Amino acid sequence: MKKILPVVMAFLALAGCSKTDAVVEEAKTTIAPTAPTAPIAQVATMEEWTIALKSSYKEGNVEDKGDGITEFTAFFQNPDNKEERAFTFGTRDGFRKLRFYKPGIPMPILTALKTYVSVPDGKKPVLFLSPYFWSDNGWLFMNKVSIMVDGEIVLEHDLSNSDVQRDAGRGEVEEIAHFVADDNDILALRKINKNSKVLIRFSGTKGYKNLQRETKKGGNAVDTFKMDIVDALYAYDSLSKAVAGIVPIDNAAHTK
């Protein structure tokens, strides 16, 4: 019995060591999960970026104004669905290194809410909204823009006093602002279609102004905005897709 006991103890010790070694070995061979890697940006020249951007539309009526400004038209269309299309007036400002894509009438004539897409060289497109107030009966001192779609307020944007440019002359006043539509704004604006019931209000310290559905001059500011925003969003999506993941060499350092 005295001889058997040491043998049994030695066997148990060896068994314990074998089990421990197996656990250690398993830990060594287990691969820790790695965090997903971000997609690698495609570094390109500015010329290549520009070609990619312009591949999203058909350019026409190009006119060099001789002062660093080039005007053109841009027609966007889904090759698989001819119903999905948009037409915009384009401007390239060489000094500011910007392109603008404006649907509908580029400049408002009466009180209106305009929209356009801005694309800085080598960067992503940005959607802007631009409220414009005109009156021959005094200032509104505009400080808020609200949009209601089918009975629901989908967008409210407060304007600081510095955001609004004001001008007066010959008994008429003008107030205009430009602000970026953020992701939530864009999501809300996507609710608008040709059948939507849309109401738009400019509020100010002197009261408020609802955009008119019809005017004496035959315009319809609300329906015009409905058409414009649908075209602007289509252009915004097309331009965004065209340059997604492409970073010009000049801007590549900023992505690190």
PDB file of C-alpha atoms in Angstrom:
ATOM      1  CA  MET A   1       0.000   0.000   0.000  1.00  0.00           C
ATOM      2  CA  LYS A   2       2.824   2.371   0.803  1.00  0.00           C
ATOM      3  CA  LYS A   3       4.277   1.793  -2.678  1.00  0.00           C
ATOM      4  CA  ILE A   4       0.949   2.266  -4.469  1.00  0.00           C
ATOM      5  CA  LEU A   5       0.135   5.626  -2.827  1.00  0.00           C
ATOM      6  CA  PRO A   6       3.116   7.560  -4.296  1.00  0.00           C
ATOM      7  CA  VAL A   7       2.336   6.119  -7.749  1.00  0.00           C
ATOM      8  CA  VAL A   8      -1.305   7.244  -7.531  1.00  0.00           C
ATOM      9  CA  MET A   9      -0.283  10.717  -6.378  1.00  0.00           C
ATOM     10  CA  ALA A  10       2.200  11.044  -9.211  1.00  0.00           C
ATOM     11  CA  PHE A  11      -0.439   9.976 -11.751  1.00  0.00           C
ATOM     12  CA  LEU A  12      -2.903  12.565 -10.445  1.00  0.00           C
ATOM     13  CA  ALA A  13      -0.255  15.274 -10.589  1.00  0.00           C
ATOM     14  CA  LEU A  14       0.589  14.408 -14.175  1.00  0.00           C
ATOM     15  CA  ALA A  15      -3.091  14.372 -15.117  1.00  0.00           C
ATOM     16  CA  GLY A  16      -3.529  17.821 -13.573  1.00  0.00           C
ATOM     17  CA  CYS A  17      -0.550  19.171 -15.473  1.00  0.00           C
ATOM     18  CA  SER A  18      -1.847  17.751 -18.732  1.00  0.00           C
ATOM     19  CA  LYS A  19      -5.230  19.425 -18.214  1.00  0.00           C
ATOM     20  CA  THR A  20      -3.589  22.764 -17.384  1.00  0.00           C
ATOM     21  CA  ASP A  21      -1.322  22.545 -20.412  1.00  0.00           C
ATOM     22  CA  ALA A  22      -4.326  21.838 -22.643  1.00  0.00           C
ATOM     23  CA  VAL A  23      -6.151  24.901 -21.334  1.00  0.00           C
ATOM     24  CA  VAL A  24      -3.081  27.080 -21.883  1.00  0.00           C
ATOM     25  CA  GLU A  25      -2.579  25.703 -25.373  1.00  0.00           C
ATOM     26  CA  GLU A  26      -6.240  26.321 -26.223  1.00  0.00           C
ATOM     27  CA  ALA A  27      -5.949  29.922 -25.027  1.00  0.00           C
ATOM     28  CA  LYS A  28      -2.941  30.416 -27.246  1.00  0.00           C
ATOM     29  CA  THR A  29      -4.758  29.170 -30.321  1.00  0.00           C
ATOM     30  CA  THR A  30      -7.943  31.172 -29.689  1.00  0.00           C
ATOM     31  CA  ILE A  31      -8.023  34.262 -31.948  1.00  0.00           C
ATOM     32  CA  ALA A  32      -9.409  37.369 -30.276  1.00  0.00           C
ATOM     33  CA  PRO A  33     -12.184  39.106 -32.252  1.00  0.00           C
ATOM     34  CA  THR A  34     -10.971  42.139 -34.140  1.00  0.00           C
ATOM     35  CA  ALA A  35     -12.867  45.380 -34.674  1.00  0.00           C
ATOM     36  CA  PRO A  36     -14.226  45.860 -38.204  1.00  0.00           C
ATOM     37  CA  THR A  37     -11.905  47.940 -40.324  1.00  0.00           C
ATOM     38  CA  ALA A  38     -13.158  51.080 -42.021  1.00  0.00           C
ATOM     39  CA  PRO A  39     -13.286  50.963 -45.813  1.00  0.00           C
ATOM     40  CA  ILE A  40     -10.099  52.287 -47.357  1.00  0.00           C
ATOM     41  CA  ALA A  41     -10.588  55.619 -49.095  1.00  0.00           C
ATOM     42  CA  GLN A  42      -9.683  55.739 -52.758  1.00  0.00           C
ATOM     43  CA  VAL A  43      -7.005  58.401 -53.145  1.00  0.00           C
ATOM     44  CA  ALA A  44      -7.256  60.180 -56.483  1.00  0.00           C
ATOM     45  CA  THR A  45      -6.110  63.319 -58.224  1.00  0.00           C
ATOM     46  CA  MET A  46      -8.445  66.309 -58.255  1.00  0.00           C
ATOM     47  CA  GLU A  47      -9.011  65.681 -61.950  1.00  0.00           C
ATOM     48  CA  GLU A  48     -10.115  62.107 -61.238  1.00  0.00           C
ATOM     49  CA  TRP A  49     -12.410  63.335 -58.455  1.00  0.00           C
ATOM     50  CA  THR A  50     -13.941  65.880 -60.833  1.00  0.00           C
ATOM     51  CA  ILE A  51     -14.505  63.235 -63.500  1.00  0.00           C
ATOM     52  CA  ALA A  52     -16.234  61.021 -60.917  1.00  0.00           C
ATOM     53  CA  LEU A  53     -18.432  63.911 -59.775  1.00  0.00           C
ATOM     54  CA  LYS A  54     -19.472  64.869 -63.313  1.00  0.00           C
ATOM     55  CA  SER A  55     -20.186  61.252 -64.234  1.00  0.00           C
ATOM     56  CA  SER A  56     -23.430  61.552 -62.255  1.00  0.00           C
ATOM     57  CA  TYR A  57     -25.016  64.017 -64.694  1.00  0.00           C
ATOM     58  CA  LYS A  58     -25.032  65.216 -68.268  1.00  0.00           C
ATOM     59  CA  GLU A  59     -23.516  68.674 -68.546  1.00  0.00           C
ATOM     60  CA  GLY A  60     -24.672  71.194 -71.121  1.00  0.00           C
ATOM     61  CA  ASN A  61     -24.824  74.892 -72.037  1.00  0.00           C
ATOM     62  CA  VAL A  62     -21.388  75.546 -70.555  1.00  0.00           C
ATOM     63  CA  GLU A  63     -20.535  79.253 -70.520  1.00  0.00           C
ATOM     64  CA  ASP A  64     -17.357  80.800 -69.142  1.00  0.00           C
ATOM     65  CA  LYS A  65     -18.334  84.206 -67.739  1.00  0.00           C
ATOM     66  CA  GLY A  66     -14.715  85.381 -67.791  1.00  0.00           C
ATOM     67  CA  ASP A  67     -14.517  86.226 -64.094  1.00  0.00           C
ATOM     68  CA  GLY A  68     -13.793  82.828 -62.587  1.00  0.00           C
ATOM     69  CA  ILE A  69     -17.441  81.800 -62.885  1.00  0.00           C
ATOM     70  CA  THR A  70     -18.633  79.071 -65.254  1.00  0.00           C
ATOM     71  CA  GLU A  71     -22.331  78.384 -65.715  1.00  0.00           C
ATOM     72  CA  PHE A  72     -23.816  75.147 -67.011  1.00  0.00           C
ATOM     73  CA  THR A  73     -26.869  72.909 -66.827  1.00  0.00           C
ATOM     74  CA  ALA A  74     -26.828  69.497 -65.164  1.00  0.00           C
ATOM     75  CA  PHE A  75     -29.291  66.756 -66.033  1.00  0.00           C
ATOM     76  CA  PHE A  76     -29.425  63.786 -63.644  1.00  0.00           C
ATOM     77  CA  GLN A  77     -31.179  60.564 -64.611  1.00  0.00           C
ATOM     78  CA  ASN A  78     -31.353  56.977 -63.428  1.00  0.00           C
ATOM     79  CA  PRO A  79     -30.384  54.891 -66.472  1.00  0.00           C
ATOM     80  CA  ASP A  80     -32.669  52.107 -65.260  1.00  0.00           C
ATOM     81  CA  ASN A  81     -35.677  54.323 -64.560  1.00  0.00           C
ATOM     82  CA  LYS A  82     -36.364  57.356 -66.732  1.00  0.00           C
ATOM     83  CA  GLU A  83     -38.894  58.638 -64.184  1.00  0.00           C
ATOM     84  CA  GLU A  84     -36.084  59.263 -61.698  1.00  0.00           C
ATOM     85  CA  ARG A  85     -34.444  62.432 -62.956  1.00  0.00           C
ATOM     86  CA  ALA A  86     -33.641  66.013 -62.032  1.00  0.00           C
ATOM     87  CA  PHE A  87     -32.602  69.172 -63.838  1.00  0.00           C
ATOM     88  CA  THR A  88     -30.522  71.891 -62.206  1.00  0.00           C
ATOM     89  CA  PHE A  89     -28.713  75.081 -63.133  1.00  0.00           C
ATOM     90  CA  GLY A  90     -25.050  74.738 -62.244  1.00  0.00           C
ATOM     91  CA  THR A  91     -22.345  77.233 -61.339  1.00  0.00           C
ATOM     92  CA  ARG A  92     -18.649  76.661 -60.848  1.00  0.00           C
ATOM     93  CA  ASP A  93     -16.871  79.368 -58.810  1.00  0.00           C
ATOM     94  CA  GLY A  94     -13.149  78.930 -59.435  1.00  0.00           C
ATOM     95  CA  PHE A  95     -12.105  81.405 -56.745  1.00  0.00           C
ATOM     96  CA  ARG A  96     -14.152  79.758 -54.018  1.00  0.00           C
ATOM     97  CA  LYS A  97     -13.537  76.233 -55.356  1.00  0.00           C
ATOM     98  CA  LEU A  98     -17.247  75.484 -55.218  1.00  0.00           C
ATOM     99  CA  ARG A  99     -19.997  74.120 -57.419  1.00  0.00           C
ATOM    100  CA  PHE A 100     -23.676  74.897 -56.978  1.00  0.00           C
ATOM    101  CA  TYR A 101     -26.622  72.947 -58.357  1.00  0.00           C
ATOM    102  CA  LYS A 102     -29.925  74.832 -58.217  1.00  0.00           C
ATOM    103  CA  PRO A 103     -33.273  73.369 -59.292  1.00  0.00           C
ATOM    104  CA  GLY A 104     -36.111  75.522 -60.622  1.00  0.00           C
ATOM    105  CA  ILE A 105     -35.762  79.281 -60.986  1.00  0.00           C
ATOM    106  CA  PRO A 106     -32.300  80.070 -59.546  1.00  0.00           C
ATOM    107  CA  MET A 107     -33.346  83.357 -57.936  1.00  0.00           C
ATOM    108  CA  PRO A 108     -36.613  83.915 -56.051  1.00  0.00           C
ATOM    109  CA  ILE A 109     -38.849  86.720 -57.291  1.00  0.00           C
ATOM    110  CA  LEU A 110     -41.335  86.775 -54.421  1.00  0.00           C
ATOM    111  CA  THR A 111     -41.329  85.262 -50.924  1.00  0.00           C
ATOM    112  CA  ALA A 112     -40.130  81.678 -51.351  1.00  0.00           C
ATOM    113  CA  LEU A 113     -38.118  78.833 -49.895  1.00  0.00           C
ATOM    114  CA  LYS A 114     -35.327  77.816 -52.252  1.00  0.00           C
ATOM    115  CA  THR A 115     -32.943  74.872 -52.074  1.00  0.00           C
ATOM    116  CA  TYR A 116     -29.658  73.971 -53.707  1.00  0.00           C
ATOM    117  CA  VAL A 117     -26.686  71.635 -53.458  1.00  0.00           C
ATOM    118  CA  SER A 118     -23.165  72.937 -52.822  1.00  0.00           C
ATOM    119  CA  VAL A 119     -20.075  70.822 -53.536  1.00  0.00           C
ATOM    120  CA  PRO A 120     -16.668  72.093 -52.341  1.00  0.00           C
ATOM    121  CA  ASP A 121     -13.752  70.750 -54.368  1.00  0.00           C
ATOM    122  CA  GLY A 122     -12.730  67.308 -53.159  1.00  0.00           C
ATOM    123  CA  LYS A 123     -15.466  67.087 -50.509  1.00  0.00           C
ATOM    124  CA  LYS A 124     -18.976  65.758 -50.022  1.00  0.00           C
ATOM    125  CA  PRO A 125     -22.099  67.525 -51.321  1.00  0.00           C
ATOM    126  CA  VAL A 126     -24.067  69.690 -48.890  1.00  0.00           C
ATOM    127  CA  LEU A 127     -27.789  70.456 -49.127  1.00  0.00           C
ATOM    128  CA  PHE A 128     -28.836  74.032 -48.356  1.00  0.00           C
ATOM    129  CA  LEU A 129     -32.200  75.666 -47.716  1.00  0.00           C
ATOM    130  CA  SER A 130     -32.611  79.368 -48.419  1.00  0.00           C
ATOM    131  CA  PRO A 131     -35.674  81.260 -47.118  1.00  0.00           C
ATOM    132  CA  TYR A 132     -36.354  84.537 -48.955  1.00  0.00           C
ATOM    133  CA  PHE A 133     -38.810  87.174 -47.728  1.00  0.00           C
ATOM    134  CA  TRP A 134     -39.937  90.117 -49.854  1.00  0.00           C
ATOM    135  CA  SER A 135     -42.375  92.832 -48.805  1.00  0.00           C
ATOM    136  CA  ASP A 136     -43.494  96.326 -49.664  1.00  0.00           C
ATOM    137  CA  ASN A 137     -45.045  96.621 -46.208  1.00  0.00           C
ATOM    138  CA  GLY A 138     -42.087  96.469 -43.798  1.00  0.00           C
ATOM    139  CA  TRP A 139     -39.708  94.000 -42.210  1.00  0.00           C
ATOM    140  CA  LEU A 140     -40.513  90.565 -40.843  1.00  0.00           C
ATOM    141  CA  PHE A 141     -37.165  90.227 -39.040  1.00  0.00           C
ATOM    142  CA  MET A 142     -37.271  86.542 -39.914  1.00  0.00           C
ATOM    143  CA  ASN A 143     -35.870  84.163 -37.292  1.00  0.00           C
ATOM    144  CA  LYS A 144     -37.470  80.760 -37.943  1.00  0.00           C
ATOM    145  CA  VAL A 145     -38.436  78.490 -40.838  1.00  0.00           C
ATOM    146  CA  SER A 146     -41.045  75.758 -40.330  1.00  0.00           C
ATOM    147  CA  ILE A 147     -42.285  73.090 -42.734  1.00  0.00           C
ATOM    148  CA  MET A 148     -45.432  71.040 -42.193  1.00  0.00           C
ATOM    149  CA  VAL A 149     -46.062  67.908 -44.270  1.00  0.00           C
ATOM    150  CA  ASP A 150     -49.470  66.233 -44.187  1.00  0.00           C
ATOM    151  CA  GLY A 151     -50.335  67.865 -40.876  1.00  0.00           C
ATOM    152  CA  GLU A 152     -47.001  67.132 -39.148  1.00  0.00           C
ATOM    153  CA  ILE A 153     -44.228  69.669 -38.536  1.00  0.00           C
ATOM    154  CA  VAL A 154     -41.191  67.881 -39.931  1.00  0.00           C
ATOM    155  CA  LEU A 155     -38.656  70.704 -39.876  1.00  0.00           C
ATOM    156  CA  GLU A 156     -38.075  73.779 -37.712  1.00  0.00           C
ATOM    157  CA  HIS A 157     -34.911  75.800 -38.015  1.00  0.00           C
ATOM    158  CA  ASP A 158     -34.054  78.806 -35.883  1.00  0.00           C
ATOM    159  CA  LEU A 159     -32.099  81.558 -37.591  1.00  0.00           C
ATOM    160  CA  SER A 160     -29.745  83.748 -35.632  1.00  0.00           C
ATOM    161  CA  ASN A 161     -29.789  87.446 -36.469  1.00  0.00           C
ATOM    162  CA  SER A 162     -26.391  87.128 -38.135  1.00  0.00           C
ATOM    163  CA  ASP A 163     -27.714  84.427 -40.496  1.00  0.00           C
ATOM    164  CA  VAL A 164     -30.167  86.786 -42.178  1.00  0.00           C
ATOM    165  CA  GLN A 165     -29.104  89.354 -44.760  1.00  0.00           C
ATOM    166  CA  ARG A 166     -31.419  92.359 -45.074  1.00  0.00           C
ATOM    167  CA  ASP A 167     -31.709  94.991 -47.761  1.00  0.00           C
ATOM    168  CA  ALA A 168     -34.125  97.837 -48.453  1.00  0.00           C
ATOM    169  CA  GLY A 169     -34.814 100.204 -51.295  1.00  0.00           C
ATOM    170  CA  ARG A 170     -37.672 102.057 -53.053  1.00  0.00           C
ATOM    171  CA  GLY A 171     -40.224 101.048 -50.445  1.00  0.00           C
ATOM    172  CA  GLU A 172     -39.370  97.344 -50.602  1.00  0.00           C
ATOM    173  CA  VAL A 173     -37.487  95.138 -48.180  1.00  0.00           C
ATOM    174  CA  GLU A 174     -35.719  91.812 -48.628  1.00  0.00           C
ATOM    175  CA  GLU A 175     -34.538  89.237 -46.110  1.00  0.00           C
ATOM    176  CA  ILE A 176     -32.605  86.137 -47.115  1.00  0.00           C
ATOM    177  CA  ALA A 177     -30.744  83.372 -45.287  1.00  0.00           C
ATOM    178  CA  HIS A 178     -28.856  80.193 -46.162  1.00  0.00           C
ATOM    179  CA  PHE A 179     -28.516  77.206 -43.841  1.00  0.00           C
ATOM    180  CA  VAL A 180     -27.293  73.630 -44.108  1.00  0.00           C
ATOM    181  CA  ALA A 181     -29.874  70.853 -43.945  1.00  0.00           C
ATOM    182  CA  ASP A 182     -28.457  68.280 -41.519  1.00  0.00           C
ATOM    183  CA  ASP A 183     -29.142  64.535 -41.643  1.00  0.00           C
ATOM    184  CA  ASN A 184     -32.393  64.854 -39.681  1.00  0.00           C
ATOM    185  CA  ASP A 185     -33.575  67.691 -41.920  1.00  0.00           C
ATOM    186  CA  ILE A 186     -32.833  65.649 -45.031  1.00  0.00           C
ATOM    187  CA  LEU A 187     -34.690  62.655 -43.621  1.00  0.00           C
ATOM    188  CA  ALA A 188     -37.695  64.901 -42.953  1.00  0.00           C
ATOM    189  CA  LEU A 189     -37.564  66.501 -46.409  1.00  0.00           C
ATOM    190  CA  ARG A 190     -37.666  63.057 -48.026  1.00  0.00           C
ATOM    191  CA  LYS A 191     -41.269  62.794 -46.846  1.00  0.00           C
ATOM    192  CA  ILE A 192     -42.271  65.382 -49.450  1.00  0.00           C
ATOM    193  CA  ASN A 193     -43.618  64.176 -52.777  1.00  0.00           C
ATOM    194  CA  LYS A 194     -45.908  65.596 -55.447  1.00  0.00           C
ATOM    195  CA  ASN A 195     -48.990  64.463 -53.525  1.00  0.00           C
ATOM    196  CA  SER A 196     -47.939  65.836 -50.122  1.00  0.00           C
ATOM    197  CA  LYS A 197     -49.874  68.632 -48.486  1.00  0.00           C
ATOM    198  CA  VAL A 198     -47.166  71.104 -47.556  1.00  0.00           C
ATOM    199  CA  LEU A 199     -47.341  74.325 -45.536  1.00  0.00           C
ATOM    200  CA  ILE A 200     -44.334  76.595 -45.047  1.00  0.00           C
ATOM    201  CA  ARG A 201     -44.079  79.453 -42.557  1.00  0.00           C
ATOM    202  CA  PHE A 202     -41.442  82.122 -41.986  1.00  0.00           C
ATOM    203  CA  SER A 203     -41.656  83.527 -38.449  1.00  0.00           C
ATOM    204  CA  GLY A 204     -40.110  86.749 -37.161  1.00  0.00           C
ATOM    205  CA  THR A 205     -40.287  89.343 -34.430  1.00  0.00           C
ATOM    206  CA  LYS A 206     -42.933  91.200 -36.481  1.00  0.00           C
ATOM    207  CA  GLY A 207     -45.198  88.191 -36.957  1.00  0.00           C
ATOM    208  CA  TYR A 208     -45.143  85.439 -39.568  1.00  0.00           C
ATOM    209  CA  LYS A 209     -45.612  84.850 -43.258  1.00  0.00           C
ATOM    210  CA  ASN A 210     -47.082  81.696 -44.783  1.00  0.00           C
ATOM    211  CA  LEU A 211     -45.852  80.923 -48.272  1.00  0.00           C
ATOM    212  CA  GLN A 212     -48.682  81.530 -50.681  1.00  0.00           C
ATOM    213  CA  ARG A 213     -50.085  78.695 -52.712  1.00  0.00           C
ATOM    214  CA  GLU A 214     -51.024  81.158 -55.443  1.00  0.00           C
ATOM    215  CA  THR A 215     -50.109  84.757 -56.145  1.00  0.00           C
ATOM    216  CA  LYS A 216     -51.425  87.518 -58.379  1.00  0.00           C
ATOM    217  CA  LYS A 217     -48.526  86.831 -60.740  1.00  0.00           C
ATOM    218  CA  GLY A 218     -49.576  83.205 -61.114  1.00  0.00           C
ATOM    219  CA  GLY A 219     -46.787  81.688 -59.032  1.00  0.00           C
ATOM    220  CA  ASN A 220     -47.238  78.971 -56.447  1.00  0.00           C
ATOM    221  CA  ALA A 221     -44.414  79.118 -53.904  1.00  0.00           C
ATOM    222  CA  VAL A 222     -45.427  75.916 -52.092  1.00  0.00           C
ATOM    223  CA  ASP A 223     -45.753  73.685 -55.153  1.00  0.00           C
ATOM    224  CA  THR A 224     -42.552  75.163 -56.546  1.00  0.00           C
ATOM    225  CA  PHE A 225     -40.697  74.183 -53.371  1.00  0.00           C
ATOM    226  CA  LYS A 226     -42.166  70.674 -53.534  1.00  0.00           C
ATOM    227  CA  MET A 227     -40.779  70.208 -57.038  1.00  0.00           C
ATOM    228  CA  ASP A 228     -37.469  71.858 -56.178  1.00  0.00           C
ATOM    229  CA  ILE A 229     -36.763  69.775 -53.081  1.00  0.00           C
ATOM    230  CA  VAL A 230     -37.458  66.508 -54.884  1.00  0.00           C
ATOM    231  CA  ASP A 231     -34.992  67.521 -57.630  1.00  0.00           C
ATOM    232  CA  ALA A 232     -32.433  68.830 -55.136  1.00  0.00           C
ATOM    233  CA  LEU A 233     -32.497  65.597 -53.133  1.00  0.00           C
ATOM    234  CA  TYR A 234     -32.100  63.518 -56.281  1.00  0.00           C
ATOM    235  CA  ALA A 235     -29.125  65.633 -57.346  1.00  0.00           C
ATOM    236  CA  TYR A 236     -27.691  65.457 -53.807  1.00  0.00           C
ATOM    237  CA  ASP A 237     -27.963  61.655 -53.750  1.00  0.00           C
ATOM    238  CA  SER A 238     -26.474  61.279 -57.241  1.00  0.00           C
ATOM    239  CA  LEU A 239     -23.521  63.547 -56.495  1.00  0.00           C
ATOM    240  CA  SER A 240     -22.915  61.912 -53.105  1.00  0.00           C
ATOM    241  CA  LYS A 241     -22.864  58.438 -54.644  1.00  0.00           C
ATOM    242  CA  ALA A 242     -20.505  59.554 -57.418  1.00  0.00           C
ATOM    243  CA  VAL A 243     -17.755  60.750 -55.040  1.00  0.00           C
ATOM    244  CA  ALA A 244     -18.338  58.351 -52.143  1.00  0.00           C
ATOM    245  CA  GLY A 245     -15.002  57.142 -50.804  1.00  0.00           C
ATOM    246  CA  ILE A 246     -12.925  59.190 -53.251  1.00  0.00           C
ATOM    247  CA  VAL A 247     -10.414  61.509 -51.589  1.00  0.00           C
ATOM    248  CA  PRO A 248      -8.250  63.779 -53.759  1.00  0.00           C
ATOM    249  CA  ILE A 249      -4.539  63.715 -52.977  1.00  0.00           C
ATOM    250  CA  ASP A 250      -4.691  67.294 -51.690  1.00  0.00           C
ATOM    251  CA  ASN A 251      -7.261  66.239 -49.079  1.00  0.00           C
ATOM    252  CA  ALA A 252      -5.941  62.766 -48.261  1.00  0.00           C
ATOM    253  CA  ALA A 253      -3.875  64.002 -45.300  1.00  0.00           C
ATOM    254  CA  HIS A 254      -7.037  65.266 -43.606  1.00  0.00           C
ATOM    255  CA  THR A 255      -8.524  61.750 -43.517  1.00  0.00           C
ATOM    256  CA  LYS A 256      -5.754  60.302 -41.331  1.00  0.00           C
TER     257      LYS A 256
END
